[in-house]
Structures are given as C-alpha cells and as structure tokens.
Amino acid sequence: MQSSIDKLHTTGHRLTPQRRLILDILQESAARIPSEHLDAETLYIRAKARDTNISLATVYRSLALLKEIGLVQQHQLGEDHGHFEPIQENLHFHFTCLNCGQVIEFEAPEVLGIVHGLQNSRGLQVKEMHLHLGGYCSACLNNGADGIAATSSSSS
Amino acid sequence: MQSSIDKLHTTGHRLTPQRRLILDILQESAARIPSEHLDAETLYIRAKARDTNISLATVYRSLALLKEIGLVQQHQLGEDHGHFEPIQENLHFHFTCLNCGQVIEFEAPEVLGIVHGLQNSRGLQVKEMHLHLGGYCSACLNNGADGIAATSSSSS
DNA sequence: GTCCATGCAAACTGTTTGCACGCGC
DNA sequence: GCGCGTGCAAACAGTTTGCATGGAC
C-alpha cells in the first residue's frame, strides 16, 4: 500500500512541510487517543507549536485537500464545527454524550448490510457513511446529571 | 395524542402566531414533499410571505424551542447549515447525492438493533440517531457525471 | 524558472445575542 | 399587568477567499 505522502504525489500535489505536519498531527492523535477527533482550531494550535508561521487558512486548505484525496475524513459530532480523523481501516461510528460531550467510538458492521440493500434496491452508490448517535453515557446517567429522564428516542 | 399546540402549552410556552406559522410551514412541507427538509433561510422566506414582519432571529429561536420540546428535529445533510423536519412517527434516515444534492429518505430498522446492543453492552442511553449516507444517486450515475468512479467507501 | 501553496487580512455564511417594545396569558 | 417573545441590528464562530510573496519540483 502506498504511503500518505505518495498519495499526495500521485494525485499531482506538492508535499509541503505544512501538509506533512498536519497529517502527522492527525495521525499521532488517532494513534494515541482514537476518540479525540481534532477540530481545525485545535489542529492549528498544535501545528503552530511546531511551525510558528503556519496559518489557519493553510490548515483548512490542507484538510480540504486531504479529504479530497481520501486520506482524512470529516465528521459532525454534535457541535457546530467539523472534526477530523485520518481514514481508518476498520469501519466505526460515533456516539456523543449530550451531557459531557464525550465521544465514544463503536463498530456496527450491520450498516454494511443496510448500504448493500440500498445499492441493490435503489441503485445508489454509497461513498460515505455516518452513523451518529446522541444520548447519555453511563457515567452521566449514574451521576443523574441535568434533565436526564425519558427513554424515548428520535431518529434521522 | 396531544397536538403540537398543546405541547407548547404543557411545556410552559406561549403559542404565538410566529411559532404556529413556523410549525405550519414545516408540517406542510413534510406532508407535500417529505424529502424537502427546509433550512432556516428557506423557512424564513416562506414565513415572511405570510407574515412580513417576522424576523430570521425568531425563526431560529422558534426552531430551537420546537427542537427542545421534541416537535422538530435538525439534520446535517452534507451542507454547512442545518435542515429541519417535524418529528415523524416512522424511523427513517437520509442519503444525499454528492453530485446533484438530492436527498433520499430510507428506512433501516436494523439501526434499532445496533442501538439496543450499545445500550446493553455499554450502558448508553441513546436519544438521537442519525444515519447519513453520501454518494451518487442512480440518475447521476447514469449520466456519468463528474469524477464518479471507484466503488470504495469510507466510514464514520 | 514555473506554478502551486502559503500567510495575511478581509469577506462571508450561518447562527446567536442585547436591548427596548409588544402581546399572550 | 406581568413577563415571555419579538424585531432589529450588532456580534459571533467557523470557514473561505483575494492577493502578493515564497518555495516544491
């Protein structure tokens, strides 16, 4: 398998120190704290610590490029801004605690069945899958935080 | 079952003409074009056609209230802004065509199994479920639009 | 040397908020 | 009449863009 850096070259893009730095930070984050899911601002702060000249615009432009060539994916995790993670080999999804904000990753291979069904029945070609659940984590439930009550749930 | 309007009262909120109007427009949209999913701006334009004094701020404040009391839900459908629909009785999810932007709704009761599994294994209480797929619809695939190619897919 | 990528600042989109007035209850 | 809800405009967060310089190839 080709490296991330090869992927830049083969798609006709330049390997700049900024792009390498952003990819490094994302990969380090994913390796150390898989559920961390950096946002652009945090990524910028970490990048700036290693390259004081890097700009936020470059962070956004690099993320857009890395998304486009399939090295990074973006998620909406219940906040108003995007979160980023390097593409993983294993299919996983996200749960966000509405109380403490914690993100929990989980596997759900059943989603592949749903997707295949749709491809067959409706002729769709699925390129991105986002299963995002919101609710309360066990810690918050045990602390009886806030207005945690009914068990009804709404869908999308 | 209590009406939407009762729900406002029983939760200690006032029934203003603006709130009623916004709810009406959402329900009309859902009844006529279930996949429409209005955004705040479109809702505002339609509301303004019937009440020239209504402000965008009121639209946002009303939507926030209707969400809070469980009459409306918000979705991110691949664009940078929110889309709204009245809560439906039947569980459904969304596919967005990355080429033409069309939104297709589909059912996927398997998601309930995933959610129940998580509740049991990790003690989570799930309140919101969003399964959002992105890809190409059959019409766009047949037109051979843009850079539609590989069948690989990425997850979240 | 060419042209893409960067840094900076300004623009932009979607959404929220402070404040004084107005109306549902 | 009390107090929440509204309209307006200004503020705000996140993200994008125009432009001149700089560096990857």
PDB file of N, CA and C in Angstrom, chain B residues 59-142:
ATOM      1  N   VAL B  59     -37.231  32.943  13.700  1.00  0.00           N
ATOM      2  CA  VAL B  59     -37.211  31.617  13.089  1.00  0.00           C
ATOM      3  C   VAL B  59     -36.231  30.722  13.844  1.00  0.00           C
ATOM      4  N   TYR B  60     -35.041  31.218  14.067  1.00  0.00           N
ATOM      5  CA  TYR B  60     -34.048  30.418  14.786  1.00  0.00           C
ATOM      6  C   TYR B  60     -34.496  30.128  16.216  1.00  0.00           C
ATOM      7  N   ARG B  61     -35.036  31.153  16.884  1.00  0.00           N
ATOM      8  CA  ARG B  61     -35.457  30.923  18.270  1.00  0.00           C
ATOM      9  C   ARG B  61     -36.610  29.933  18.333  1.00  0.00           C
ATOM     10  N   SER B  62     -37.520  30.013  17.381  1.00  0.00           N
ATOM     11  CA  SER B  62     -38.650  29.083  17.371  1.00  0.00           C
ATOM     12  C   SER B  62     -38.189  27.663  17.075  1.00  0.00           C
ATOM     13  N   LEU B  63     -37.288  27.534  16.115  1.00  0.00           N
ATOM     14  CA  LEU B  63     -36.778  26.203  15.786  1.00  0.00           C
ATOM     15  C   LEU B  63     -36.077  25.590  17.002  1.00  0.00           C
ATOM     16  N   ALA B  64     -35.324  26.398  17.714  1.00  0.00           N
ATOM     17  CA  ALA B  64     -34.628  25.893  18.899  1.00  0.00           C
ATOM     18  C   ALA B  64     -35.636  25.415  19.934  1.00  0.00           C
ATOM     19  N   LEU B  65     -36.702  26.164  20.096  1.00  0.00           N
ATOM     20  CA  LEU B  65     -37.729  25.771  21.062  1.00  0.00           C
ATOM     21  C   LEU B  65     -38.437  24.493  20.623  1.00  0.00           C
ATOM     22  N   LEU B  66     -38.816  24.438  19.364  1.00  0.00           N
ATOM     23  CA  LEU B  66     -39.532  23.271  18.854  1.00  0.00           C
ATOM     24  C   LEU B  66     -38.668  22.011  18.933  1.00  0.00           C
ATOM     25  N   LYS B  67     -37.395  22.199  18.752  1.00  0.00           N
ATOM     26  CA  LYS B  67     -36.469  21.072  18.927  1.00  0.00           C
ATOM     27  C   LYS B  67     -36.472  20.639  20.382  1.00  0.00           C
ATOM     28  N   GLU B  68     -36.350  21.626  21.264  1.00  0.00           N
ATOM     29  CA  GLU B  68     -36.240  21.344  22.698  1.00  0.00           C
ATOM     30  C   GLU B  68     -37.446  20.584  23.229  1.00  0.00           C
ATOM     31  N   ILE B  69     -38.638  20.945  22.763  1.00  0.00           N
ATOM     32  CA  ILE B  69     -39.826  20.256  23.263  1.00  0.00           C
ATOM     33  C   ILE B  69     -40.181  19.044  22.407  1.00  0.00           C
ATOM     34  N   GLY B  70     -39.309  18.729  21.460  1.00  0.00           N
ATOM     35  CA  GLY B  70     -39.460  17.459  20.758  1.00  0.00           C
ATOM     36  C   GLY B  70     -40.438  17.441  19.614  1.00  0.00           C
ATOM     37  N   LEU B  71     -40.726  18.591  19.009  1.00  0.00           N
ATOM     38  CA  LEU B  71     -41.647  18.604  17.874  1.00  0.00           C
ATOM     39  C   LEU B  71     -40.908  18.610  16.537  1.00  0.00           C
ATOM     40  N   VAL B  72     -39.657  18.989  16.600  1.00  0.00           N
ATOM     41  CA  VAL B  72     -38.897  19.163  15.368  1.00  0.00           C
ATOM     42  C   VAL B  72     -37.517  18.553  15.573  1.00  0.00           C
ATOM     43  N   GLN B  73     -36.930  18.054  14.506  1.00  0.00           N
ATOM     44  CA  GLN B  73     -35.554  17.631  14.626  1.00  0.00           C
ATOM     45  C   GLN B  73     -34.705  18.237  13.522  1.00  0.00           C
ATOM     46  N   GLN B  74     -33.419  18.342  13.843  1.00  0.00           N
ATOM     47  CA  GLN B  74     -32.479  19.008  12.944  1.00  0.00           C
ATOM     48  C   GLN B  74     -31.512  17.983  12.383  1.00  0.00           C
ATOM     49  N   HIS B  75     -31.178  18.144  11.092  1.00  0.00           N
ATOM     50  CA  HIS B  75     -30.214  17.245  10.470  1.00  0.00           C
ATOM     51  C   HIS B  75     -29.125  18.006   9.753  1.00  0.00           C
ATOM     52  N   GLN B  76     -27.950  17.414   9.726  1.00  0.00           N
ATOM     53  CA  GLN B  76     -26.883  17.909   8.858  1.00  0.00           C
ATOM     54  C   GLN B  76     -26.887  17.004   7.643  1.00  0.00           C
ATOM     55  N   LEU B  77     -27.208  17.541   6.501  1.00  0.00           N
ATOM     56  CA  LEU B  77     -27.348  16.698   5.316  1.00  0.00           C
ATOM     57  C   LEU B  77     -26.222  16.923   4.317  1.00  0.00           C
ATOM     58  N   GLY B  78     -25.043  17.220   4.849  1.00  0.00           N
ATOM     59  CA  GLY B  78     -23.897  17.341   3.965  1.00  0.00           C
ATOM     60  C   GLY B  78     -23.585  18.777   3.604  1.00  0.00           C
ATOM     61  N   GLU B  79     -24.496  19.686   3.925  1.00  0.00           N
ATOM     62  CA  GLU B  79     -24.205  21.088   3.695  1.00  0.00           C
ATOM     63  C   GLU B  79     -23.742  21.703   5.014  1.00  0.00           C
ATOM     64  N   ASP B  80     -23.372  22.974   4.940  1.00  0.00           N
ATOM     65  CA  ASP B  80     -22.804  23.616   6.121  1.00  0.00           C
ATOM     66  C   ASP B  80     -23.855  24.220   7.042  1.00  0.00           C
ATOM     67  N   HIS B  81     -25.121  23.996   6.718  1.00  0.00           N
ATOM     68  CA  HIS B  81     -26.160  24.560   7.567  1.00  0.00           C
ATOM     69  C   HIS B  81     -27.184  23.486   7.904  1.00  0.00           C
ATOM     70  N   GLY B  82     -28.019  23.763   8.898  1.00  0.00           N
ATOM     71  CA  GLY B  82     -28.960  22.768   9.371  1.00  0.00           C
ATOM     72  C   GLY B  82     -30.213  22.666   8.517  1.00  0.00           C
ATOM     73  N   HIS B  83     -30.844  21.503   8.562  1.00  0.00           N
ATOM     74  CA  HIS B  83     -32.131  21.283   7.903  1.00  0.00           C
ATOM     75  C   HIS B  83     -33.090  20.763   8.965  1.00  0.00           C
ATOM     76  N   PHE B  84     -34.379  21.088   8.785  1.00  0.00           N
ATOM     77  CA  PHE B  84     -35.344  20.790   9.835  1.00  0.00           C
ATOM     78  C   PHE B  84     -36.532  20.019   9.305  1.00  0.00           C
ATOM     79  N   GLU B  85     -37.049  19.124  10.139  1.00  0.00           N
ATOM     80  CA  GLU B  85     -38.292  18.451   9.780  1.00  0.00           C
ATOM     81  C   GLU B  85     -39.062  18.145  11.049  1.00  0.00           C
ATOM     82  N   PRO B  86     -40.397  18.135  10.942  1.00  0.00           N
ATOM     83  CA  PRO B  86     -41.194  17.773  12.116  1.00  0.00           C
ATOM     84  C   PRO B  86     -40.917  16.318  12.469  1.00  0.00           C
ATOM     85  N   ILE B  87     -40.982  15.987  13.748  1.00  0.00           N
ATOM     86  CA  ILE B  87     -40.762  14.601  14.166  1.00  0.00           C
ATOM     87  C   ILE B  87     -41.798  13.694  13.502  1.00  0.00           C
ATOM     88  N   GLN B  88     -41.322  12.599  12.918  1.00  0.00           N
ATOM     89  CA  GLN B  88     -42.204  11.641  12.240  1.00  0.00           C
ATOM     90  C   GLN B  88     -42.401  10.425  13.134  1.00  0.00           C
ATOM     91  N   GLU B  89     -43.479   9.732  12.868  1.00  0.00           N
ATOM     92  CA  GLU B  89     -43.722   8.531  13.643  1.00  0.00           C
ATOM     93  C   GLU B  89     -42.789   7.396  13.200  1.00  0.00           C
ATOM     94  N   ASN B  90     -42.494   7.350  11.890  1.00  0.00           N
ATOM     95  CA  ASN B  90     -41.676   6.233  11.413  1.00  0.00           C
ATOM     96  C   ASN B  90     -40.195   6.589  11.322  1.00  0.00           C
ATOM     97  N   LEU B  91     -39.402   5.659  11.780  1.00  0.00           N
ATOM     98  CA  LEU B  91     -37.949   5.821  11.805  1.00  0.00           C
ATOM     99  C   LEU B  91     -37.403   5.845  10.381  1.00  0.00           C
ATOM    100  N   HIS B  92     -36.698   6.920  10.044  1.00  0.00           N
ATOM    101  CA  HIS B  92     -36.107   6.958   8.700  1.00  0.00           C
ATOM    102  C   HIS B  92     -34.793   7.720   8.714  1.00  0.00           C
ATOM    103  N   PHE B  93     -34.025   7.532   7.641  1.00  0.00           N
ATOM    104  CA  PHE B  93     -32.687   8.118   7.570  1.00  0.00           C
ATOM    105  C   PHE B  93     -32.484   8.771   6.209  1.00  0.00           C
ATOM    106  N   HIS B  94     -31.283   9.295   5.970  1.00  0.00           N
ATOM    107  CA  HIS B  94     -31.084  10.128   4.778  1.00  0.00           C
ATOM    108  C   HIS B  94     -29.830   9.784   3.971  1.00  0.00           C
ATOM    109  N   PHE B  95     -30.019   9.845   2.670  1.00  0.00           N
ATOM    110  CA  PHE B  95     -28.920   9.701   1.723  1.00  0.00           C
ATOM    111  C   PHE B  95     -28.849  10.994   0.919  1.00  0.00           C
ATOM    112  N   THR B  96     -27.660  11.561   0.767  1.00  0.00           N
ATOM    113  CA  THR B  96     -27.508  12.773  -0.038  1.00  0.00           C
ATOM    114  C   THR B  96     -26.628  12.482  -1.238  1.00  0.00           C
ATOM    115  N   CYS B  97     -27.102  12.848  -2.428  1.00  0.00           N
ATOM    116  CA  CYS B  97     -26.285  12.682  -3.630  1.00  0.00           C
ATOM    117  C   CYS B  97     -25.220  13.772  -3.649  1.00  0.00           C
ATOM    118  N   LEU B  98     -23.971  13.338  -3.717  1.00  0.00           N
ATOM    119  CA  LEU B  98     -22.854  14.281  -3.680  1.00  0.00           C
ATOM    120  C   LEU B  98     -22.762  15.074  -4.972  1.00  0.00           C
ATOM    121  N   ASN B  99     -23.464  14.624  -5.993  1.00  0.00           N
ATOM    122  CA  ASN B  99     -23.400  15.325  -7.272  1.00  0.00           C
ATOM    123  C   ASN B  99     -24.558  16.319  -7.420  1.00  0.00           C
ATOM    124  N   CYS B 100     -25.802  15.853  -7.271  1.00  0.00           N
ATOM    125  CA  CYS B 100     -26.941  16.738  -7.537  1.00  0.00           C
ATOM    126  C   CYS B 100     -27.572  17.282  -6.255  1.00  0.00           C
ATOM    127  N   GLY B 101     -27.164  16.768  -5.119  1.00  0.00           N
ATOM    128  CA  GLY B 101     -27.662  17.309  -3.857  1.00  0.00           C
ATOM    129  C   GLY B 101     -28.999  16.747  -3.398  1.00  0.00           C
ATOM    130  N   GLN B 102     -29.601  15.930  -4.225  1.00  0.00           N
ATOM    131  CA  GLN B 102     -30.883  15.321  -3.862  1.00  0.00           C
ATOM    132  C   GLN B 102     -30.789  14.531  -2.562  1.00  0.00           C
ATOM    133  N   VAL B 103     -31.840  14.638  -1.738  1.00  0.00           N
ATOM    134  CA  VAL B 103     -31.898  13.858  -0.512  1.00  0.00           C
ATOM    135  C   VAL B 103     -32.926  12.745  -0.666  1.00  0.00           C
ATOM    136  N   ILE B 104     -32.529  11.523  -0.358  1.00  0.00           N
ATOM    137  CA  ILE B 104     -33.439  10.381  -0.439  1.00  0.00           C
ATOM    138  C   ILE B 104     -33.611   9.811   0.965  1.00  0.00           C
ATOM    139  N   GLU B 105     -34.856   9.592   1.360  1.00  0.00           N
ATOM    140  CA  GLU B 105     -35.099   9.015   2.674  1.00  0.00           C
ATOM    141  C   GLU B 105     -35.215   7.507   2.549  1.00  0.00           C
ATOM    142  N   PHE B 106     -34.791   6.805   3.589  1.00  0.00           N
ATOM    143  CA  PHE B 106     -34.947   5.351   3.580  1.00  0.00           C
ATOM    144  C   PHE B 106     -35.158   4.841   5.003  1.00  0.00           C
ATOM    145  N   GLU B 107     -35.731   3.653   5.080  1.00  0.00           N
ATOM    146  CA  GLU B 107     -35.934   3.042   6.389  1.00  0.00           C
ATOM    147  C   GLU B 107     -34.803   2.070   6.657  1.00  0.00           C
ATOM    148  N   ALA B 108     -34.486   1.880   7.916  1.00  0.00           N
ATOM    149  CA  ALA B 108     -33.409   0.949   8.265  1.00  0.00           C
ATOM    150  C   ALA B 108     -33.590   0.526   9.720  1.00  0.00           C
ATOM    151  N   PRO B 109     -34.582  -0.336   9.943  1.00  0.00           N
ATOM    152  CA  PRO B 109     -34.882  -0.752  11.312  1.00  0.00           C
ATOM    153  C   PRO B 109     -33.708  -1.463  11.987  1.00  0.00           C
ATOM    154  N   GLU B 110     -32.735  -1.929  11.187  1.00  0.00           N
ATOM    155  CA  GLU B 110     -31.556  -2.586  11.766  1.00  0.00           C
ATOM    156  C   GLU B 110     -30.844  -1.673  12.760  1.00  0.00           C
ATOM    157  N   VAL B 111     -30.995  -0.359  12.548  1.00  0.00           N
ATOM    158  CA  VAL B 111     -30.311   0.589  13.430  1.00  0.00           C
ATOM    159  C   VAL B 111     -30.769   0.409  14.877  1.00  0.00           C
ATOM    160  N   LEU B 112     -32.033   0.062  15.042  1.00  0.00           N
ATOM    161  CA  LEU B 112     -32.541  -0.152  16.399  1.00  0.00           C
ATOM    162  C   LEU B 112     -31.784  -1.274  17.090  1.00  0.00           C
ATOM    163  N   GLY B 113     -31.452  -2.301  16.323  1.00  0.00           N
ATOM    164  CA  GLY B 113     -30.681  -3.407  16.893  1.00  0.00           C
ATOM    165  C   GLY B 113     -29.306  -2.938  17.343  1.00  0.00           C
ATOM    166  N   ILE B 114     -28.682  -2.113  16.530  1.00  0.00           N
ATOM    167  CA  ILE B 114     -27.368  -1.565  16.885  1.00  0.00           C
ATOM    168  C   ILE B 114     -27.476  -0.776  18.187  1.00  0.00           C
ATOM    169  N   VAL B 115     -28.503   0.055  18.252  1.00  0.00           N
ATOM    170  CA  VAL B 115     -28.690   0.912  19.419  1.00  0.00           C
ATOM    171  C   VAL B 115     -28.956   0.078  20.673  1.00  0.00           C
ATOM    172  N   HIS B 116     -29.802  -0.918  20.549  1.00  0.00           N
ATOM    173  CA  HIS B 116     -30.081  -1.763  21.710  1.00  0.00           C
ATOM    174  C   HIS B 116     -28.818  -2.475  22.177  1.00  0.00           C
ATOM    175  N   GLY B 117     -28.041  -2.930  21.218  1.00  0.00           N
ATOM    176  CA  GLY B 117     -26.779  -3.576  21.562  1.00  0.00           C
ATOM    177  C   GLY B 117     -25.878  -2.652  22.364  1.00  0.00           C
ATOM    178  N   LEU B 118     -25.791  -1.400  21.951  1.00  0.00           N
ATOM    179  CA  LEU B 118     -24.943  -0.434  22.653  1.00  0.00           C
ATOM    180  C   LEU B 118     -25.477  -0.129  24.045  1.00  0.00           C
ATOM    181  N   GLN B 119     -26.800  -0.062  24.138  1.00  0.00           N
ATOM    182  CA  GLN B 119     -27.394   0.224  25.444  1.00  0.00           C
ATOM    183  C   GLN B 119     -27.050  -0.894  26.421  1.00  0.00           C
ATOM    184  N   ASN B 120     -27.113  -2.116  25.918  1.00  0.00           N
ATOM    185  CA  ASN B 120     -26.818  -3.252  26.785  1.00  0.00           C
ATOM    186  C   ASN B 120     -25.331  -3.377  27.110  1.00  0.00           C
ATOM    187  N   SER B 121     -24.496  -3.261  26.075  1.00  0.00           N
ATOM    188  CA  SER B 121     -23.084  -3.545  26.292  1.00  0.00           C
ATOM    189  C   SER B 121     -22.329  -2.389  26.935  1.00  0.00           C
ATOM    190  N   ARG B 122     -22.782  -1.165  26.712  1.00  0.00           N
ATOM    191  CA  ARG B 122     -22.009  -0.043  27.227  1.00  0.00           C
ATOM    192  C   ARG B 122     -22.802   0.881  28.147  1.00  0.00           C
ATOM    193  N   GLY B 123     -24.049   0.533  28.405  1.00  0.00           N
ATOM    194  CA  GLY B 123     -24.839   1.345  29.329  1.00  0.00           C
ATOM    195  C   GLY B 123     -25.134   2.750  28.844  1.00  0.00           C
ATOM    196  N   LEU B 124     -25.205   2.922  27.531  1.00  0.00           N
ATOM    197  CA  LEU B 124     -25.528   4.240  26.985  1.00  0.00           C
ATOM    198  C   LEU B 124     -27.036   4.400  26.870  1.00  0.00           C
ATOM    199  N   GLN B 125     -27.504   5.634  26.999  1.00  0.00           N
ATOM    200  CA  GLN B 125     -28.908   5.900  26.690  1.00  0.00           C
ATOM    201  C   GLN B 125     -28.949   6.738  25.419  1.00  0.00           C
ATOM    202  N   VAL B 126     -29.480   6.160  24.362  1.00  0.00           N
ATOM    203  CA  VAL B 126     -29.481   6.845  23.066  1.00  0.00           C
ATOM    204  C   VAL B 126     -30.752   7.659  22.901  1.00  0.00           C
ATOM    205  N   LYS B 127     -30.583   8.938  22.584  1.00  0.00           N
ATOM    206  CA  LYS B 127     -31.732   9.831  22.407  1.00  0.00           C
ATOM    207  C   LYS B 127     -31.901  10.282  20.957  1.00  0.00           C
ATOM    208  N   GLU B 128     -30.824  10.275  20.217  1.00  0.00           N
ATOM    209  CA  GLU B 128     -30.878  10.730  18.821  1.00  0.00           C
ATOM    210  C   GLU B 128     -30.104   9.761  17.945  1.00  0.00           C
ATOM    211  N   MET B 129     -30.671   9.481  16.765  1.00  0.00           N
ATOM    212  CA  MET B 129     -29.989   8.607  15.815  1.00  0.00           C
ATOM    213  C   MET B 129     -29.918   9.306  14.477  1.00  0.00           C
ATOM    214  N   HIS B 130     -28.721   9.407  13.940  1.00  0.00           N
ATOM    215  CA  HIS B 130     -28.555   9.980  12.610  1.00  0.00           C
ATOM    216  C   HIS B 130     -27.719   9.034  11.776  1.00  0.00           C
ATOM    217  N   LEU B 131     -28.343   8.456  10.769  1.00  0.00           N
ATOM    218  CA  LEU B 131     -27.566   7.668   9.809  1.00  0.00           C
ATOM    219  C   LEU B 131     -27.594   8.454   8.521  1.00  0.00           C
ATOM    220  N   HIS B 132     -26.464   8.980   8.154  1.00  0.00           N
ATOM    221  CA  HIS B 132     -26.418   9.799   6.951  1.00  0.00           C
ATOM    222  C   HIS B 132     -25.426   9.221   5.952  1.00  0.00           C
ATOM    223  N   LEU B 133     -25.938   8.885   4.779  1.00  0.00           N
ATOM    224  CA  LEU B 133     -25.086   8.325   3.739  1.00  0.00           C
ATOM    225  C   LEU B 133     -24.869   9.353   2.647  1.00  0.00           C
ATOM    226  N   GLY B 134     -23.701   9.343   2.065  1.00  0.00           N
ATOM    227  CA  GLY B 134     -23.402  10.221   0.934  1.00  0.00           C
ATOM    228  C   GLY B 134     -22.929   9.369  -0.224  1.00  0.00           C
ATOM    229  N   GLY B 135     -23.225   9.783  -1.435  1.00  0.00           N
ATOM    230  CA  GLY B 135     -22.795   9.015  -2.593  1.00  0.00           C
ATOM    231  C   GLY B 135     -23.446   9.567  -3.836  1.00  0.00           C
ATOM    232  N   TYR B 136     -23.714   8.686  -4.805  1.00  0.00           N
ATOM    233  CA  TYR B 136     -24.306   9.140  -6.053  1.00  0.00           C
ATOM    234  C   TYR B 136     -25.622   8.425  -6.299  1.00  0.00           C
ATOM    235  N   CYS B 137     -26.629   9.191  -6.696  1.00  0.00           N
ATOM    236  CA  CYS B 137     -27.931   8.605  -6.978  1.00  0.00           C
ATOM    237  C   CYS B 137     -27.899   7.956  -8.358  1.00  0.00           C
ATOM    238  N   SER B 138     -28.894   7.124  -8.633  1.00  0.00           N
ATOM    239  CA  SER B 138     -28.857   6.365  -9.883  1.00  0.00           C
ATOM    240  C   SER B 138     -28.902   7.291 -11.093  1.00  0.00           C
ATOM    241  N   ALA B 139     -29.641   8.385 -10.998  1.00  0.00           N
ATOM    242  CA  ALA B 139     -29.707   9.316 -12.127  1.00  0.00           C
ATOM    243  C   ALA B 139     -28.328   9.875 -12.457  1.00  0.00           C
ATOM    244  N   CYS B 140     -27.608  10.309 -11.424  1.00  0.00           N
ATOM    245  CA  CYS B 140     -26.270  10.869 -11.666  1.00  0.00           C
ATOM    246  C   CYS B 140     -25.300   9.803 -12.168  1.00  0.00           C
ATOM    247  N   LEU B 141     -25.444   8.592 -11.666  1.00  0.00           N
ATOM    248  CA  LEU B 141     -24.573   7.506 -12.126  1.00  0.00           C
ATOM    249  C   LEU B 141     -24.802   7.238 -13.605  1.00  0.00           C
ATOM    250  N   ASN B 142     -26.057   7.276 -14.029  1.00  0.00           N
ATOM    251  CA  ASN B 142     -26.370   7.004 -15.433  1.00  0.00           C
ATOM    252  C   ASN B 142     -25.898   8.118 -16.362  1.00  0.00           C
TER     253      ASN B 142
END
